[in-house]
Amino acid sequence: MVKVLGINGSPRKYGNTAKLLLVALKTAEKLGAETELVHLYDYDIKPCEGCLCDEQTACGYPCAIEDDMKILYDKVLKADALIIATPIYWFNMSSVVKTFIDRLTAFENMIFIDGKSWVEGRVAGVIACGNDSGCIQVIANLYATLVSMGFAIPPWALAYFNKKGDVLENEDVLLDAANVGRAVVLAAQALKSLYKKWYDAELIDFVREIKPVIAKVSEEARIKQKSCRDELIKTIKEKLTLTK
């Protein structure tokens, strides 16, 4: 069975962000998934201290910081998929969501310790909500970060509401949220049967092997393009001379 963890990054457990997340989780349950909802504001999550800046392998799991993140780490490890829902505060995600994401570096950086990000192959979906600009910006930010950590993001795994009023009155957005739940379940089910190691550090040998080939092809392309450009400039100059 697939397990989906819903992350509510809003301080309001009754607001539009929470409502959209619940729609996604209920849809996941309809497809047979087990779900769990956590409200980040219920936990004491301290800021990331950037340990890897001093030494690459200093950051890893378990994280050196003593706080409630250890509870959330356990929940993330037990989940096959995450749906992160955040309100928009000053064109960005809520501070607690940013802190939560930063602290997941302890999982991602395990690639430098035991060769694999501990969240690699898990699925993620994103929901953003706020009556201000920033929804798309935040979704793009989260997408890039989550993929860089090793999460897989399936098609249609996003929903956003950027208007005032009760989101339950907007069925288009509710449908989008429902499809976030559906997408992460279907993707998690598919990925469970696939090879889990998506990022292969050993490819560095192959990369070194093809570097000279890439350099040669690039140089040939540069010379050819320069020749075409020089010929074009020559033709233009000749035409200008004739018109004088």
PDB file of N, CA and C in Angstrom, residues 140-242:
ATOM      1  N   ALA A 140       7.399  26.663  -8.606  1.00  0.00           N
ATOM      2  CA  ALA A 140       8.629  26.446  -9.374  1.00  0.00           C
ATOM      3  C   ALA A 140       9.821  26.240  -8.446  1.00  0.00           C
ATOM      4  N   ASN A 141       9.872  27.028  -7.386  1.00  0.00           N
ATOM      5  CA  ASN A 141      10.949  26.912  -6.399  1.00  0.00           C
ATOM      6  C   ASN A 141      10.937  25.536  -5.741  1.00  0.00           C
ATOM      7  N   LEU A 142       9.763  25.117  -5.294  1.00  0.00           N
ATOM      8  CA  LEU A 142       9.647  23.817  -4.635  1.00  0.00           C
ATOM      9  C   LEU A 142       9.935  22.673  -5.599  1.00  0.00           C
ATOM     10  N   TYR A 143       9.445  22.793  -6.826  1.00  0.00           N
ATOM     11  CA  TYR A 143       9.713  21.758  -7.833  1.00  0.00           C
ATOM     12  C   TYR A 143      11.219  21.561  -8.007  1.00  0.00           C
ATOM     13  N   ALA A 144      11.925  22.673  -8.230  1.00  0.00           N
ATOM     14  CA  ALA A 144      13.370  22.595  -8.475  1.00  0.00           C
ATOM     15  C   ALA A 144      14.104  22.000  -7.275  1.00  0.00           C
ATOM     16  N   THR A 145      13.716  22.423  -6.077  1.00  0.00           N
ATOM     17  CA  THR A 145      14.379  21.937  -4.870  1.00  0.00           C
ATOM     18  C   THR A 145      14.099  20.462  -4.632  1.00  0.00           C
ATOM     19  N   LEU A 146      12.841  20.068  -4.740  1.00  0.00           N
ATOM     20  CA  LEU A 146      12.469  18.681  -4.473  1.00  0.00           C
ATOM     21  C   LEU A 146      13.103  17.719  -5.474  1.00  0.00           C
ATOM     22  N   VAL A 147      13.107  18.113  -6.748  1.00  0.00           N
ATOM     23  CA  VAL A 147      13.742  17.263  -7.766  1.00  0.00           C
ATOM     24  C   VAL A 147      15.237  17.151  -7.495  1.00  0.00           C
ATOM     25  N   SER A 148      15.856  18.253  -7.071  1.00  0.00           N
ATOM     26  CA  SER A 148      17.286  18.236  -6.768  1.00  0.00           C
ATOM     27  C   SER A 148      17.606  17.348  -5.574  1.00  0.00           C
ATOM     28  N   MET A 149      16.632  17.129  -4.720  1.00  0.00           N
ATOM     29  CA  MET A 149      16.832  16.246  -3.572  1.00  0.00           C
ATOM     30  C   MET A 149      16.620  14.777  -3.920  1.00  0.00           C
ATOM     31  N   GLY A 150      15.977  14.523  -5.059  1.00  0.00           N
ATOM     32  CA  GLY A 150      15.740  13.142  -5.465  1.00  0.00           C
ATOM     33  C   GLY A 150      14.283  12.753  -5.571  1.00  0.00           C
ATOM     34  N   PHE A 151      13.377  13.695  -5.250  1.00  0.00           N
ATOM     35  CA  PHE A 151      11.947  13.406  -5.377  1.00  0.00           C
ATOM     36  C   PHE A 151      11.549  13.348  -6.849  1.00  0.00           C
ATOM     37  N   ALA A 152      10.542  12.547  -7.148  1.00  0.00           N
ATOM     38  CA  ALA A 152       9.962  12.500  -8.492  1.00  0.00           C
ATOM     39  C   ALA A 152       8.637  13.253  -8.455  1.00  0.00           C
ATOM     40  N   ILE A 153       8.419  14.128  -9.422  1.00  0.00           N
ATOM     41  CA  ILE A 153       7.179  14.901  -9.482  1.00  0.00           C
ATOM     42  C   ILE A 153       6.425  14.521 -10.750  1.00  0.00           C
ATOM     43  N   PRO A 154       5.271  13.891 -10.614  1.00  0.00           N
ATOM     44  CA  PRO A 154       4.508  13.431 -11.781  1.00  0.00           C
ATOM     45  C   PRO A 154       3.722  14.562 -12.438  1.00  0.00           C
ATOM     46  N   PRO A 155       3.162  14.319 -13.627  1.00  0.00           N
ATOM     47  CA  PRO A 155       2.316  15.321 -14.278  1.00  0.00           C
ATOM     48  C   PRO A 155       1.111  15.675 -13.399  1.00  0.00           C
ATOM     49  N   TRP A 156       0.694  16.917 -13.448  1.00  0.00           N
ATOM     50  CA  TRP A 156      -0.504  17.412 -12.759  1.00  0.00           C
ATOM     51  C   TRP A 156      -0.387  17.405 -11.231  1.00  0.00           C
ATOM     52  N   ALA A 157       0.832  17.325 -10.716  1.00  0.00           N
ATOM     53  CA  ALA A 157       0.994  17.278  -9.258  1.00  0.00           C
ATOM     54  C   ALA A 157       1.156  18.675  -8.668  1.00  0.00           C
ATOM     55  N   LEU A 158       0.318  19.601  -9.121  1.00  0.00           N
ATOM     56  CA  LEU A 158       0.329  20.946  -8.569  1.00  0.00           C
ATOM     57  C   LEU A 158      -1.074  21.543  -8.601  1.00  0.00           C
ATOM     58  N   ALA A 159      -1.333  22.378  -7.622  1.00  0.00           N
ATOM     59  CA  ALA A 159      -2.602  23.114  -7.575  1.00  0.00           C
ATOM     60  C   ALA A 159      -2.342  24.433  -6.867  1.00  0.00           C
ATOM     61  N   TYR A 160      -3.039  25.485  -7.289  1.00  0.00           N
ATOM     62  CA  TYR A 160      -2.870  26.757  -6.600  1.00  0.00           C
ATOM     63  C   TYR A 160      -4.160  27.572  -6.667  1.00  0.00           C
ATOM     64  N   PHE A 161      -4.327  28.417  -5.653  1.00  0.00           N
ATOM     65  CA  PHE A 161      -5.496  29.287  -5.548  1.00  0.00           C
ATOM     66  C   PHE A 161      -4.987  30.671  -5.181  1.00  0.00           C
ATOM     67  N   ASN A 162      -5.183  31.639  -6.056  1.00  0.00           N
ATOM     68  CA  ASN A 162      -4.642  32.979  -5.812  1.00  0.00           C
ATOM     69  C   ASN A 162      -5.733  34.040  -5.790  1.00  0.00           C
ATOM     70  N   LYS A 163      -6.861  33.674  -5.218  1.00  0.00           N
ATOM     71  CA  LYS A 163      -7.977  34.617  -5.117  1.00  0.00           C
ATOM     72  C   LYS A 163      -8.450  34.704  -3.671  1.00  0.00           C
ATOM     73  N   LYS A 164      -9.304  35.677  -3.405  1.00  0.00           N
ATOM     74  CA  LYS A 164      -9.917  35.795  -2.091  1.00  0.00           C
ATOM     75  C   LYS A 164     -11.149  34.905  -2.028  1.00  0.00           C
ATOM     76  N   GLY A 165     -11.613  34.648  -0.810  1.00  0.00           N
ATOM     77  CA  GLY A 165     -12.816  33.853  -0.639  1.00  0.00           C
ATOM     78  C   GLY A 165     -12.521  32.409  -0.290  1.00  0.00           C
ATOM     79  N   ASP A 166     -13.595  31.641  -0.149  1.00  0.00           N
ATOM     80  CA  ASP A 166     -13.498  30.235   0.233  1.00  0.00           C
ATOM     81  C   ASP A 166     -13.179  29.378  -0.987  1.00  0.00           C
ATOM     82  N   VAL A 167     -12.094  28.638  -0.928  1.00  0.00           N
ATOM     83  CA  VAL A 167     -11.680  27.815  -2.063  1.00  0.00           C
ATOM     84  C   VAL A 167     -12.686  26.711  -2.366  1.00  0.00           C
ATOM     85  N   LEU A 168     -13.509  26.353  -1.389  1.00  0.00           N
ATOM     86  CA  LEU A 168     -14.517  25.315  -1.616  1.00  0.00           C
ATOM     87  C   LEU A 168     -15.572  25.754  -2.627  1.00  0.00           C
ATOM     88  N   GLU A 169     -15.596  27.054  -2.929  1.00  0.00           N
ATOM     89  CA  GLU A 169     -16.524  27.569  -3.934  1.00  0.00           C
ATOM     90  C   GLU A 169     -15.936  27.521  -5.343  1.00  0.00           C
ATOM     91  N   ASN A 170     -14.680  27.122  -5.440  1.00  0.00           N
ATOM     92  CA  ASN A 170     -14.008  27.089  -6.742  1.00  0.00           C
ATOM     93  C   ASN A 170     -13.712  25.639  -7.129  1.00  0.00           C
ATOM     94  N   GLU A 171     -14.604  25.042  -7.895  1.00  0.00           N
ATOM     95  CA  GLU A 171     -14.477  23.620  -8.213  1.00  0.00           C
ATOM     96  C   GLU A 171     -13.314  23.315  -9.152  1.00  0.00           C
ATOM     97  N   ASP A 172     -12.906  24.290  -9.948  1.00  0.00           N
ATOM     98  CA  ASP A 172     -11.751  24.067 -10.826  1.00  0.00           C
ATOM     99  C   ASP A 172     -10.490  23.806 -10.003  1.00  0.00           C
ATOM    100  N   VAL A 173     -10.304  24.610  -8.974  1.00  0.00           N
ATOM    101  CA  VAL A 173      -9.125  24.445  -8.118  1.00  0.00           C
ATOM    102  C   VAL A 173      -9.238  23.171  -7.285  1.00  0.00           C
ATOM    103  N   LEU A 174     -10.443  22.863  -6.823  1.00  0.00           N
ATOM    104  CA  LEU A 174     -10.650  21.626  -6.063  1.00  0.00           C
ATOM    105  C   LEU A 174     -10.313  20.408  -6.923  1.00  0.00           C
ATOM    106  N   LEU A 175     -10.683  20.480  -8.196  1.00  0.00           N
ATOM    107  CA  LEU A 175     -10.367  19.384  -9.117  1.00  0.00           C
ATOM    108  C   LEU A 175      -8.856  19.253  -9.295  1.00  0.00           C
ATOM    109  N   ASP A 176      -8.176  20.391  -9.385  1.00  0.00           N
ATOM    110  CA  ASP A 176      -6.712  20.358  -9.486  1.00  0.00           C
ATOM    111  C   ASP A 176      -6.097  19.699  -8.255  1.00  0.00           C
ATOM    112  N   ALA A 177      -6.612  20.069  -7.079  1.00  0.00           N
ATOM    113  CA  ALA A 177      -6.091  19.500  -5.831  1.00  0.00           C
ATOM    114  C   ALA A 177      -6.347  17.999  -5.763  1.00  0.00           C
ATOM    115  N   ALA A 178      -7.535  17.591  -6.214  1.00  0.00           N
ATOM    116  CA  ALA A 178      -7.856  16.159  -6.235  1.00  0.00           C
ATOM    117  C   ALA A 178      -6.874  15.408  -7.125  1.00  0.00           C
ATOM    118  N   ASN A 179      -6.519  16.026  -8.231  1.00  0.00           N
ATOM    119  CA  ASN A 179      -5.587  15.380  -9.155  1.00  0.00           C
ATOM    120  C   ASN A 179      -4.151  15.368  -8.640  1.00  0.00           C
ATOM    121  N   VAL A 180      -3.833  16.259  -7.725  1.00  0.00           N
ATOM    122  CA  VAL A 180      -2.531  16.166  -7.055  1.00  0.00           C
ATOM    123  C   VAL A 180      -2.473  14.860  -6.260  1.00  0.00           C
ATOM    124  N   GLY A 181      -3.548  14.599  -5.508  1.00  0.00           N
ATOM    125  CA  GLY A 181      -3.614  13.351  -4.746  1.00  0.00           C
ATOM    126  C   GLY A 181      -3.558  12.132  -5.638  1.00  0.00           C
ATOM    127  N   ARG A 182      -4.286  12.194  -6.731  1.00  0.00           N
ATOM    128  CA  ARG A 182      -4.302  11.068  -7.675  1.00  0.00           C
ATOM    129  C   ARG A 182      -2.926  10.851  -8.301  1.00  0.00           C
ATOM    130  N   ALA A 183      -2.301  11.934  -8.724  1.00  0.00           N
ATOM    131  CA  ALA A 183      -1.015  11.840  -9.419  1.00  0.00           C
ATOM    132  C   ALA A 183       0.075  11.230  -8.543  1.00  0.00           C
ATOM    133  N   VAL A 184       0.144  11.667  -7.290  1.00  0.00           N
ATOM    134  CA  VAL A 184       1.224  11.147  -6.437  1.00  0.00           C
ATOM    135  C   VAL A 184       1.019   9.675  -6.101  1.00  0.00           C
ATOM    136  N   VAL A 185      -0.234   9.254  -5.967  1.00  0.00           N
ATOM    137  CA  VAL A 185      -0.503   7.838  -5.689  1.00  0.00           C
ATOM    138  C   VAL A 185      -0.124   6.975  -6.890  1.00  0.00           C
ATOM    139  N   LEU A 186      -0.571   7.364  -8.074  1.00  0.00           N
ATOM    140  CA  LEU A 186      -0.263   6.590  -9.276  1.00  0.00           C
ATOM    141  C   LEU A 186       1.244   6.519  -9.515  1.00  0.00           C
ATOM    142  N   ALA A 187       1.924   7.646  -9.316  1.00  0.00           N
ATOM    143  CA  ALA A 187       3.373   7.670  -9.524  1.00  0.00           C
ATOM    144  C   ALA A 187       4.098   6.823  -8.482  1.00  0.00           C
ATOM    145  N   ALA A 188       3.653   6.914  -7.236  1.00  0.00           N
ATOM    146  CA  ALA A 188       4.292   6.128  -6.173  1.00  0.00           C
ATOM    147  C   ALA A 188       4.102   4.635  -6.410  1.00  0.00           C
ATOM    148  N   GLN A 189       2.910   4.255  -6.853  1.00  0.00           N
ATOM    149  CA  GLN A 189       2.658   2.848  -7.163  1.00  0.00           C
ATOM    150  C   GLN A 189       3.586   2.359  -8.272  1.00  0.00           C
ATOM    151  N   ALA A 190       3.767   3.181  -9.290  1.00  0.00           N
ATOM    152  CA  ALA A 190       4.622   2.797 -10.419  1.00  0.00           C
ATOM    153  C   ALA A 190       6.089   2.723 -10.012  1.00  0.00           C
ATOM    154  N   LEU A 191       6.538   3.699  -9.218  1.00  0.00           N
ATOM    155  CA  LEU A 191       7.947   3.751  -8.846  1.00  0.00           C
ATOM    156  C   LEU A 191       8.352   2.658  -7.868  1.00  0.00           C
ATOM    157  N   LYS A 192       7.382   2.146  -7.120  1.00  0.00           N
ATOM    158  CA  LYS A 192       7.689   1.088  -6.155  1.00  0.00           C
ATOM    159  C   LYS A 192       8.280  -0.145  -6.838  1.00  0.00           C
ATOM    160  N   SER A 193       7.910  -0.365  -8.079  1.00  0.00           N
ATOM    161  CA  SER A 193       8.364  -1.560  -8.790  1.00  0.00           C
ATOM    162  C   SER A 193       9.623  -1.313  -9.620  1.00  0.00           C
ATOM    163  N   LEU A 194      10.133  -0.081  -9.577  1.00  0.00           N
ATOM    164  CA  LEU A 194      11.303   0.258 -10.382  1.00  0.00           C
ATOM    165  C   LEU A 194      12.563   0.305  -9.535  1.00  0.00           C
ATOM    166  N   TYR A 195      13.694   0.276 -10.213  1.00  0.00           N
ATOM    167  CA  TYR A 195      14.986   0.391  -9.543  1.00  0.00           C
ATOM    168  C   TYR A 195      15.061   1.734  -8.832  1.00  0.00           C
ATOM    169  N   LYS A 196      15.509   1.731  -7.595  1.00  0.00           N
ATOM    170  CA  LYS A 196      15.417   2.918  -6.762  1.00  0.00           C
ATOM    171  C   LYS A 196      16.563   3.916  -6.917  1.00  0.00           C
ATOM    172  N   LYS A 197      17.717   3.480  -7.444  1.00  0.00           N
ATOM    173  CA  LYS A 197      18.849   4.387  -7.506  1.00  0.00           C
ATOM    174  C   LYS A 197      18.809   5.191  -8.792  1.00  0.00           C
ATOM    175  N   TRP A 198      18.389   6.434  -8.705  1.00  0.00           N
ATOM    176  CA  TRP A 198      18.224   7.277  -9.885  1.00  0.00           C
ATOM    177  C   TRP A 198      19.462   8.128 -10.146  1.00  0.00           C
ATOM    178  N   TYR A 199      20.155   8.519  -9.108  1.00  0.00           N
ATOM    179  CA  TYR A 199      21.370   9.333  -9.255  1.00  0.00           C
ATOM    180  C   TYR A 199      22.569   8.437  -9.012  1.00  0.00           C
ATOM    181  N   ASP A 200      23.404   8.264 -10.045  1.00  0.00           N
ATOM    182  CA  ASP A 200      24.534   7.343  -9.962  1.00  0.00           C
ATOM    183  C   ASP A 200      25.844   8.124  -9.965  1.00  0.00           C
ATOM    184  N   ALA A 201      26.487   8.229  -8.801  1.00  0.00           N
ATOM    185  CA  ALA A 201      27.745   8.964  -8.687  1.00  0.00           C
ATOM    186  C   ALA A 201      28.863   8.302  -9.484  1.00  0.00           C
ATOM    187  N   GLU A 202      28.731   7.009  -9.750  1.00  0.00           N
ATOM    188  CA  GLU A 202      29.768   6.283 -10.489  1.00  0.00           C
ATOM    189  C   GLU A 202      29.797   6.654 -11.978  1.00  0.00           C
ATOM    190  N   LEU A 203      28.798   7.399 -12.427  1.00  0.00           N
ATOM    191  CA  LEU A 203      28.797   7.869 -13.818  1.00  0.00           C
ATOM    192  C   LEU A 203      29.929   8.854 -14.098  1.00  0.00           C
ATOM    193  N   ILE A 204      30.620   9.288 -13.032  1.00  0.00           N
ATOM    194  CA  ILE A 204      31.705  10.246 -13.206  1.00  0.00           C
ATOM    195  C   ILE A 204      32.787   9.695 -14.128  1.00  0.00           C
ATOM    196  N   ASP A 205      33.021   8.380 -14.091  1.00  0.00           N
ATOM    197  CA  ASP A 205      34.019   7.773 -14.980  1.00  0.00           C
ATOM    198  C   ASP A 205      33.601   7.919 -16.444  1.00  0.00           C
ATOM    199  N   PHE A 206      32.312   7.703 -16.705  1.00  0.00           N
ATOM    200  CA  PHE A 206      31.793   7.859 -18.068  1.00  0.00           C
ATOM    201  C   PHE A 206      31.855   9.317 -18.501  1.00  0.00           C
ATOM    202  N   VAL A 207      31.530  10.222 -17.578  1.00  0.00           N
ATOM    203  CA  VAL A 207      31.570  11.655 -17.878  1.00  0.00           C
ATOM    204  C   VAL A 207      32.985  12.072 -18.283  1.00  0.00           C
ATOM    205  N   ARG A 208      33.978  11.575 -17.536  1.00  0.00           N
ATOM    206  CA  ARG A 208      35.371  11.898 -17.857  1.00  0.00           C
ATOM    207  C   ARG A 208      35.777  11.321 -19.212  1.00  0.00           C
ATOM    208  N   GLU A 209      35.190  10.177 -19.543  1.00  0.00           N
ATOM    209  CA  GLU A 209      35.497   9.522 -20.815  1.00  0.00           C
ATOM    210  C   GLU A 209      34.968  10.319 -22.006  1.00  0.00           C
ATOM    211  N   ILE A 210      33.777  10.893 -21.850  1.00  0.00           N
ATOM    212  CA  ILE A 210      33.167  11.596 -22.987  1.00  0.00           C
ATOM    213  C   ILE A 210      33.520  13.081 -23.045  1.00  0.00           C
ATOM    214  N   LYS A 211      34.178  13.601 -22.014  1.00  0.00           N
ATOM    215  CA  LYS A 211      34.557  15.020 -22.027  1.00  0.00           C
ATOM    216  C   LYS A 211      35.341  15.419 -23.276  1.00  0.00           C
ATOM    217  N   PRO A 212      36.369  14.656 -23.689  1.00  0.00           N
ATOM    218  CA  PRO A 212      37.104  15.032 -24.900  1.00  0.00           C
ATOM    219  C   PRO A 212      36.224  15.004 -26.152  1.00  0.00           C
ATOM    220  N   VAL A 213      35.304  14.055 -26.202  1.00  0.00           N
ATOM    221  CA  VAL A 213      34.394  13.953 -27.346  1.00  0.00           C
ATOM    222  C   VAL A 213      33.497  15.182 -27.420  1.00  0.00           C
ATOM    223  N   ILE A 214      32.938  15.558 -26.262  1.00  0.00           N
ATOM    224  CA  ILE A 214      32.062  16.737 -26.205  1.00  0.00           C
ATOM    225  C   ILE A 214      32.845  17.995 -26.570  1.00  0.00           C
ATOM    226  N   ALA A 215      34.079  18.087 -26.059  1.00  0.00           N
ATOM    227  CA  ALA A 215      34.914  19.253 -26.345  1.00  0.00           C
ATOM    228  C   ALA A 215      35.197  19.360 -27.844  1.00  0.00           C
ATOM    229  N   LYS A 216      35.483  18.218 -28.480  1.00  0.00           N
ATOM    230  CA  LYS A 216      35.775  18.206 -29.918  1.00  0.00           C
ATOM    231  C   LYS A 216      34.553  18.614 -30.735  1.00  0.00           C
ATOM    232  N   VAL A 217      33.397  18.022 -30.415  1.00  0.00           N
ATOM    233  CA  VAL A 217      32.159  18.342 -31.127  1.00  0.00           C
ATOM    234  C   VAL A 217      31.806  19.822 -30.952  1.00  0.00           C
ATOM    235  N   SER A 218      31.980  20.324 -29.732  1.00  0.00           N
ATOM    236  CA  SER A 218      31.663  21.730 -29.447  1.00  0.00           C
ATOM    237  C   SER A 218      32.578  22.667 -30.223  1.00  0.00           C
ATOM    238  N   GLU A 219      33.873  22.315 -30.279  1.00  0.00           N
ATOM    239  CA  GLU A 219      34.828  23.159 -30.994  1.00  0.00           C
ATOM    240  C   GLU A 219      34.534  23.171 -32.491  1.00  0.00           C
ATOM    241  N   GLU A 220      34.197  22.008 -33.041  1.00  0.00           N
ATOM    242  CA  GLU A 220      33.838  21.934 -34.461  1.00  0.00           C
ATOM    243  C   GLU A 220      32.603  22.782 -34.752  1.00  0.00           C
ATOM    244  N   ALA A 221      31.632  22.739 -33.834  1.00  0.00           N
ATOM    245  CA  ALA A 221      30.412  23.541 -34.006  1.00  0.00           C
ATOM    246  C   ALA A 221      30.726  25.025 -33.918  1.00  0.00           C
ATOM    247  N   ARG A 222      31.658  25.388 -32.997  1.00  0.00           N
ATOM    248  CA  ARG A 222      32.035  26.796 -32.838  1.00  0.00           C
ATOM    249  C   ARG A 222      32.707  27.325 -34.104  1.00  0.00           C
ATOM    250  N   ILE A 223      33.625  26.516 -34.649  1.00  0.00           N
ATOM    251  CA  ILE A 223      34.341  26.930 -35.861  1.00  0.00           C
ATOM    252  C   ILE A 223      33.381  27.087 -37.037  1.00  0.00           C
ATOM    253  N   LYS A 224      32.469  26.124 -37.160  1.00  0.00           N
ATOM    254  CA  LYS A 224      31.492  26.172 -38.251  1.00  0.00           C
ATOM    255  C   LYS A 224      30.576  27.380 -38.114  1.00  0.00           C
ATOM    256  N   GLN A 225      30.123  27.639 -36.888  1.00  0.00           N
ATOM    257  CA  GLN A 225      29.221  28.772 -36.661  1.00  0.00           C
ATOM    258  C   GLN A 225      29.945  30.093 -36.903  1.00  0.00           C
ATOM    259  N   LYS A 226      31.219  30.154 -36.475  1.00  0.00           N
ATOM    260  CA  LYS A 226      32.001  31.376 -36.692  1.00  0.00           C
ATOM    261  C   LYS A 226      32.214  31.618 -38.181  1.00  0.00           C
ATOM    262  N   SER A 227      32.458  30.530 -38.925  1.00  0.00           N
ATOM    263  CA  SER A 227      32.659  30.651 -40.369  1.00  0.00           C
ATOM    264  C   SER A 227      31.405  31.198 -41.051  1.00  0.00           C
ATOM    265  N   CYS A 228      30.252  30.681 -40.643  1.00  0.00           N
ATOM    266  CA  CYS A 228      28.973  31.153 -41.205  1.00  0.00           C
ATOM    267  C   CYS A 228      28.734  32.612 -40.854  1.00  0.00           C
ATOM    268  N   ARG A 229      29.066  32.973 -39.605  1.00  0.00           N
ATOM    269  CA  ARG A 229      28.865  34.350 -39.162  1.00  0.00           C
ATOM    270  C   ARG A 229      29.800  35.300 -39.917  1.00  0.00           C
ATOM    271  N   ASP A 230      31.052  34.873 -40.082  1.00  0.00           N
ATOM    272  CA  ASP A 230      32.018  35.706 -40.813  1.00  0.00           C
ATOM    273  C   ASP A 230      31.582  35.901 -42.266  1.00  0.00           C
ATOM    274  N   GLU A 231      31.053  34.825 -42.854  1.00  0.00           N
ATOM    275  CA  GLU A 231      30.591  34.902 -44.236  1.00  0.00           C
ATOM    276  C   GLU A 231      29.403  35.851 -44.366  1.00  0.00           C
ATOM    277  N   LEU A 232      28.528  35.802 -43.360  1.00  0.00           N
ATOM    278  CA  LEU A 232      27.362  36.693 -43.354  1.00  0.00           C
ATOM    279  C   LEU A 232      27.798  38.145 -43.226  1.00  0.00           C
ATOM    280  N   ILE A 233      28.746  38.398 -42.333  1.00  0.00           N
ATOM    281  CA  ILE A 233      29.255  39.759 -42.139  1.00  0.00           C
ATOM    282  C   ILE A 233      29.913  40.274 -43.418  1.00  0.00           C
ATOM    283  N   LYS A 234      30.668  39.399 -44.071  1.00  0.00           N
ATOM    284  CA  LYS A 234      31.324  39.763 -45.331  1.00  0.00           C
ATOM    285  C   LYS A 234      30.296  40.157 -46.391  1.00  0.00           C
ATOM    286  N   THR A 235      29.223  39.344 -46.482  1.00  0.00           N
ATOM    287  CA  THR A 235      28.161  39.615 -47.462  1.00  0.00           C
ATOM    288  C   THR A 235      27.480  40.949 -47.179  1.00  0.00           C
ATOM    289  N   ILE A 236      27.217  41.216 -45.913  1.00  0.00           N
ATOM    290  CA  ILE A 236      26.562  42.471 -45.523  1.00  0.00           C
ATOM    291  C   ILE A 236      27.448  43.663 -45.871  1.00  0.00           C
ATOM    292  N   LYS A 237      28.751  43.538 -45.595  1.00  0.00           N
ATOM    293  CA  LYS A 237      29.678  44.630 -45.898  1.00  0.00           C
ATOM    294  C   LYS A 237      29.742  44.898 -47.397  1.00  0.00           C
ATOM    295  N   GLU A 238      29.736  43.817 -48.182  1.00  0.00           N
ATOM    296  CA  GLU A 238      29.771  43.971 -49.641  1.00  0.00           C
ATOM    297  C   GLU A 238      28.529  44.691 -50.145  1.00  0.00           C
ATOM    298  N   LYS A 239      27.386  44.350 -49.583  1.00  0.00           N
ATOM    299  CA  LYS A 239      26.136  45.000 -49.989  1.00  0.00           C
ATOM    300  C   LYS A 239      26.141  46.474 -49.609  1.00  0.00           C
ATOM    301  N   LEU A 240      26.693  46.777 -48.433  1.00  0.00           N
ATOM    302  CA  LEU A 240      26.763  48.170 -47.990  1.00  0.00           C
ATOM    303  C   LEU A 240      27.685  48.979 -48.892  1.00  0.00           C
ATOM    304  N   THR A 241      28.754  48.340 -49.332  1.00  0.00           N
ATOM    305  CA  THR A 241      29.704  49.015 -50.225  1.00  0.00           C
ATOM    306  C   THR A 241      29.049  49.347 -51.563  1.00  0.00           C
ATOM    307  N   LEU A 242      28.240  48.416 -52.062  1.00  0.00           N
ATOM    308  CA  LEU A 242      27.570  48.606 -53.348  1.00  0.00           C
ATOM    309  C   LEU A 242      26.521  49.711 -53.299  1.00  0.00           C
TER     310      LEU A 242
END
